Amino acid sequence: CKQDMLEALKRIIKIYSGTIDALFHEDRKALQELANEAAEFRTMIKDRRKYELVPTLKALEEAKMETAHYYVRVLDYLNEVSKSLLDFARSSQAYIDNTHSGFNEEQLNDLKTINAPMLEVYKGFTKVVKNDDYSHLSDILITRDHLFSLFGEAIRRQIKRSRNPEIGSRNSMLYLDLLNEAKNMALQTRSLIKAQRYLMQPFDVSHHFPKVEDTE
């Protein structure tokens, strides 16, 4: 489970950050490759849930069954992240591939502002899983929740920009779709982090994180 999670996080970081970078440079070839990789990742996670879940649960020792539901949750949340990641990559690729102009400087700056803490969450989570040290997870969750205020600000700015006739409706819709998929990724990742922690350290389940409210 640990190795699978590390590999999944590595691919999420690569696809997400690569898509952002390719959008900045309007790199059609890179966007196509990243969309294909996101589709492969999505299929891998779906197949794992479909074909490996029940055999894994059956193979668990009786003593481990108390925490088996966390394994189910990990796959469920990872499945949701992979879905949003695929939609994020495909929307980006389709927009640029259809010869539409890229985002303007303000839009790109908003994406950069969100990109930094987004990657901080995934890289921090990777470090936690790799080192089997979950003592600082609350800090990662706080960073993740801070993303929601950034999403809200970016959405408000885009709604204001959409009144400008120079910004087409297709541009606005894609931008809002990208923000929504990234927000969904952040939301599901918070739950994924908690489920992974309880799966790997079942005897710490009673020691919950400091409560951090989700922001809609």
mmCIF file of C-alpha atoms in Angstrom, residues 71-206:
data_model
loop_
_atom_site.group_PDB
_atom_site.id
_atom_site.type_symbol
_atom_site.label_atom_id
_atom_site.label_comp_id
_atom_site.label_asym_id
_atom_site.label_seq_id
_atom_site.Cartn_x
_atom_site.Cartn_y
_atom_site.Cartn_z
ATOM 1 C CA TYR A 71 -8.000 0.462 2.403
ATOM 2 C CA VAL A 72 -11.368 0.716 0.658
ATOM 3 C CA ARG A 73 -11.504 4.436 1.385
ATOM 4 C CA VAL A 74 -7.983 4.991 0.067
ATOM 5 C CA LEU A 75 -8.945 3.453 -3.275
ATOM 6 C CA ASP A 76 -12.220 5.388 -3.386
ATOM 7 C CA TYR A 77 -10.565 8.744 -2.759
ATOM 8 C CA LEU A 78 -7.694 7.960 -5.119
ATOM 9 C CA ASN A 79 -10.264 7.084 -7.761
ATOM 10 C CA GLU A 80 -11.893 10.493 -7.365
ATOM 11 C CA VAL A 81 -8.534 12.266 -7.587
ATOM 12 C CA SER A 82 -7.653 10.364 -10.767
ATOM 13 C CA LYS A 83 -11.006 11.325 -12.314
ATOM 14 C CA SER A 84 -10.520 15.034 -11.641
ATOM 15 C CA LEU A 85 -6.914 14.837 -12.836
ATOM 16 C CA LEU A 86 -8.027 13.272 -16.124
ATOM 17 C CA ASP A 87 -10.705 15.910 -16.661
ATOM 18 C CA PHE A 88 -8.143 18.602 -15.853
ATOM 19 C CA ALA A 89 -5.660 17.268 -18.403
ATOM 20 C CA ARG A 90 -8.215 16.556 -21.144
ATOM 21 C CA SER A 91 -9.888 19.954 -20.878
ATOM 22 C CA SER A 92 -6.522 21.688 -21.116
ATOM 23 C CA GLN A 93 -5.453 19.612 -24.106
ATOM 24 C CA ALA A 94 -8.736 20.055 -25.971
ATOM 25 C CA TYR A 95 -8.770 23.823 -25.474
ATOM 26 C CA ILE A 96 -5.263 24.452 -26.830
ATOM 27 C CA ASP A 97 -5.570 21.752 -29.522
ATOM 28 C CA ASN A 98 -8.636 23.449 -30.972
ATOM 29 C CA THR A 99 -6.420 26.440 -31.884
ATOM 30 C CA HIS A 100 -7.876 28.653 -29.166
ATOM 31 C CA SER A 101 -5.580 31.265 -27.727
ATOM 32 C CA GLY A 102 -4.121 30.571 -24.314
ATOM 33 C CA PHE A 103 -4.921 32.265 -21.048
ATOM 34 C CA ASN A 104 -4.016 35.869 -20.406
ATOM 35 C CA GLU A 105 -1.388 36.985 -17.911
ATOM 36 C CA GLU A 106 -3.849 37.485 -15.044
ATOM 37 C CA GLN A 107 -5.293 33.996 -15.474
ATOM 38 C CA LEU A 108 -1.861 32.424 -15.617
ATOM 39 C CA ASN A 109 -0.813 34.284 -12.479
ATOM 40 C CA ASP A 110 -3.863 32.941 -10.645
ATOM 41 C CA LEU A 111 -2.996 29.394 -11.721
ATOM 42 C CA LYS A 112 0.590 29.892 -10.556
ATOM 43 C CA THR A 113 -0.649 31.134 -7.181
ATOM 44 C CA ILE A 114 -2.727 27.972 -6.761
ATOM 45 C CA ASN A 115 -0.093 25.668 -8.222
ATOM 46 C CA ALA A 116 2.505 26.348 -5.519
ATOM 47 C CA PRO A 117 0.484 25.246 -2.444
ATOM 48 C CA MET A 118 -1.128 22.444 -4.473
ATOM 49 C CA LEU A 119 2.272 20.921 -5.171
ATOM 50 C CA GLU A 120 3.310 21.611 -1.579
ATOM 51 C CA VAL A 121 0.454 19.420 -0.371
ATOM 52 C CA TYR A 122 1.321 16.525 -2.687
ATOM 53 C CA LYS A 123 5.059 16.728 -2.066
ATOM 54 C CA GLY A 124 4.485 16.989 1.679
ATOM 55 C CA PHE A 125 2.183 13.974 1.576
ATOM 56 C CA THR A 126 4.808 12.059 -0.404
ATOM 57 C CA LYS A 127 7.438 12.801 2.228
ATOM 58 C CA VAL A 128 5.105 11.689 5.010
ATOM 59 C CA VAL A 129 4.311 8.364 3.322
ATOM 60 C CA LYS A 130 7.932 7.708 2.361
ATOM 61 C CA ASN A 131 9.234 8.330 5.894
ATOM 62 C CA ASP A 132 6.290 6.730 7.725
ATOM 63 C CA ASP A 133 6.094 9.911 9.787
ATOM 64 C CA TYR A 134 2.553 11.229 10.095
ATOM 65 C CA SER A 135 3.251 13.666 12.926
ATOM 66 C CA HIS A 136 3.059 16.749 10.692
ATOM 67 C CA LEU A 137 -0.038 15.863 8.694
ATOM 68 C CA SER A 138 -2.078 18.612 10.320
ATOM 69 C CA ASP A 139 0.253 21.187 8.708
ATOM 70 C CA ILE A 140 -0.347 19.644 5.289
ATOM 71 C CA LEU A 141 -4.102 19.658 5.837
ATOM 72 C CA ILE A 142 -4.026 23.318 6.854
ATOM 73 C CA THR A 143 -2.129 24.147 3.639
ATOM 74 C CA ARG A 144 -4.672 22.166 1.655
ATOM 75 C CA ASP A 145 -7.548 24.031 3.282
ATOM 76 C CA HIS A 146 -5.833 27.341 2.529
ATOM 77 C CA LEU A 147 -6.167 26.395 -1.130
ATOM 78 C CA PHE A 148 -9.920 26.863 -0.898
ATOM 79 C CA SER A 149 -9.589 30.572 -0.178
ATOM 80 C CA LEU A 150 -7.292 30.828 -3.217
ATOM 81 C CA PHE A 151 -9.811 28.987 -5.376
ATOM 82 C CA GLY A 152 -12.552 31.336 -4.212
ATOM 83 C CA GLU A 153 -10.497 34.418 -5.023
ATOM 84 C CA ALA A 154 -9.519 33.070 -8.456
ATOM 85 C CA ILE A 155 -13.133 32.245 -9.303
ATOM 86 C CA ARG A 156 -14.327 35.712 -8.278
ATOM 87 C CA ARG A 157 -11.632 37.361 -10.373
ATOM 88 C CA GLN A 158 -12.536 35.226 -13.377
ATOM 89 C CA ILE A 159 -16.234 36.066 -13.074
ATOM 90 C CA LYS A 160 -15.264 39.737 -13.059
ATOM 91 C CA ARG A 161 -12.981 39.225 -16.078
ATOM 92 C CA SER A 162 -15.712 37.393 -17.999
ATOM 93 C CA ARG A 163 -17.537 40.698 -18.389
ATOM 94 C CA ASN A 164 -14.685 41.857 -20.590
ATOM 95 C CA PRO A 165 -15.686 41.264 -24.255
ATOM 96 C CA GLU A 166 -12.059 40.458 -25.099
ATOM 97 C CA ILE A 167 -12.315 37.258 -23.019
ATOM 98 C CA GLY A 168 -14.451 34.713 -24.829
ATOM 99 C CA SER A 169 -17.020 32.489 -23.145
ATOM 100 C CA ARG A 170 -15.056 29.341 -24.061
ATOM 101 C CA ASN A 171 -11.992 30.763 -22.348
ATOM 102 C CA SER A 172 -13.988 31.550 -19.218
ATOM 103 C CA MET A 173 -15.690 28.143 -19.123
ATOM 104 C CA LEU A 174 -12.423 26.217 -19.471
ATOM 105 C CA TYR A 175 -10.740 28.324 -16.831
ATOM 106 C CA LEU A 176 -13.600 27.788 -14.365
ATOM 107 C CA ASP A 177 -13.645 24.060 -15.198
ATOM 108 C CA LEU A 178 -9.925 23.803 -14.473
ATOM 109 C CA LEU A 179 -10.351 25.561 -11.148
ATOM 110 C CA ASN A 180 -13.233 23.272 -10.261
ATOM 111 C CA GLU A 181 -11.322 20.076 -11.074
ATOM 112 C CA ALA A 182 -8.268 21.289 -9.140
ATOM 113 C CA LYS A 183 -10.526 22.137 -6.205
ATOM 114 C CA ASN A 184 -12.071 18.653 -6.354
ATOM 115 C CA MET A 185 -8.592 17.150 -6.323
ATOM 116 C CA ALA A 186 -7.698 19.142 -3.219
ATOM 117 C CA LEU A 187 -10.940 18.140 -1.502
ATOM 118 C CA GLN A 188 -10.523 14.418 -2.185
ATOM 119 C CA THR A 189 -6.829 14.566 -1.292
ATOM 120 C CA ARG A 190 -7.634 15.720 2.238
ATOM 121 C CA SER A 191 -9.746 12.611 2.757
ATOM 122 C CA LEU A 192 -7.131 10.464 1.005
ATOM 123 C CA ILE A 193 -4.408 11.677 3.378
ATOM 124 C CA LYS A 194 -6.443 10.825 6.461
ATOM 125 C CA ALA A 195 -7.451 7.391 5.169
ATOM 126 C CA GLN A 196 -3.852 6.541 4.245
ATOM 127 C CA ARG A 197 -2.659 7.557 7.702
ATOM 128 C CA TYR A 198 -5.212 5.366 9.458
ATOM 129 C CA LEU A 199 -4.478 2.473 7.099
ATOM 130 C CA MET A 200 -0.746 2.562 7.776
ATOM 131 C CA GLN A 201 -1.014 3.370 11.491
ATOM 132 C CA PRO A 202 -4.234 1.645 12.598
ATOM 133 C CA PHE A 203 -3.458 1.881 16.291
ATOM 134 C CA ASP A 204 -3.447 5.685 16.043
ATOM 135 C CA VAL A 205 -7.013 5.917 14.777
ATOM 136 C CA SER A 206 -8.233 7.306 18.104
#
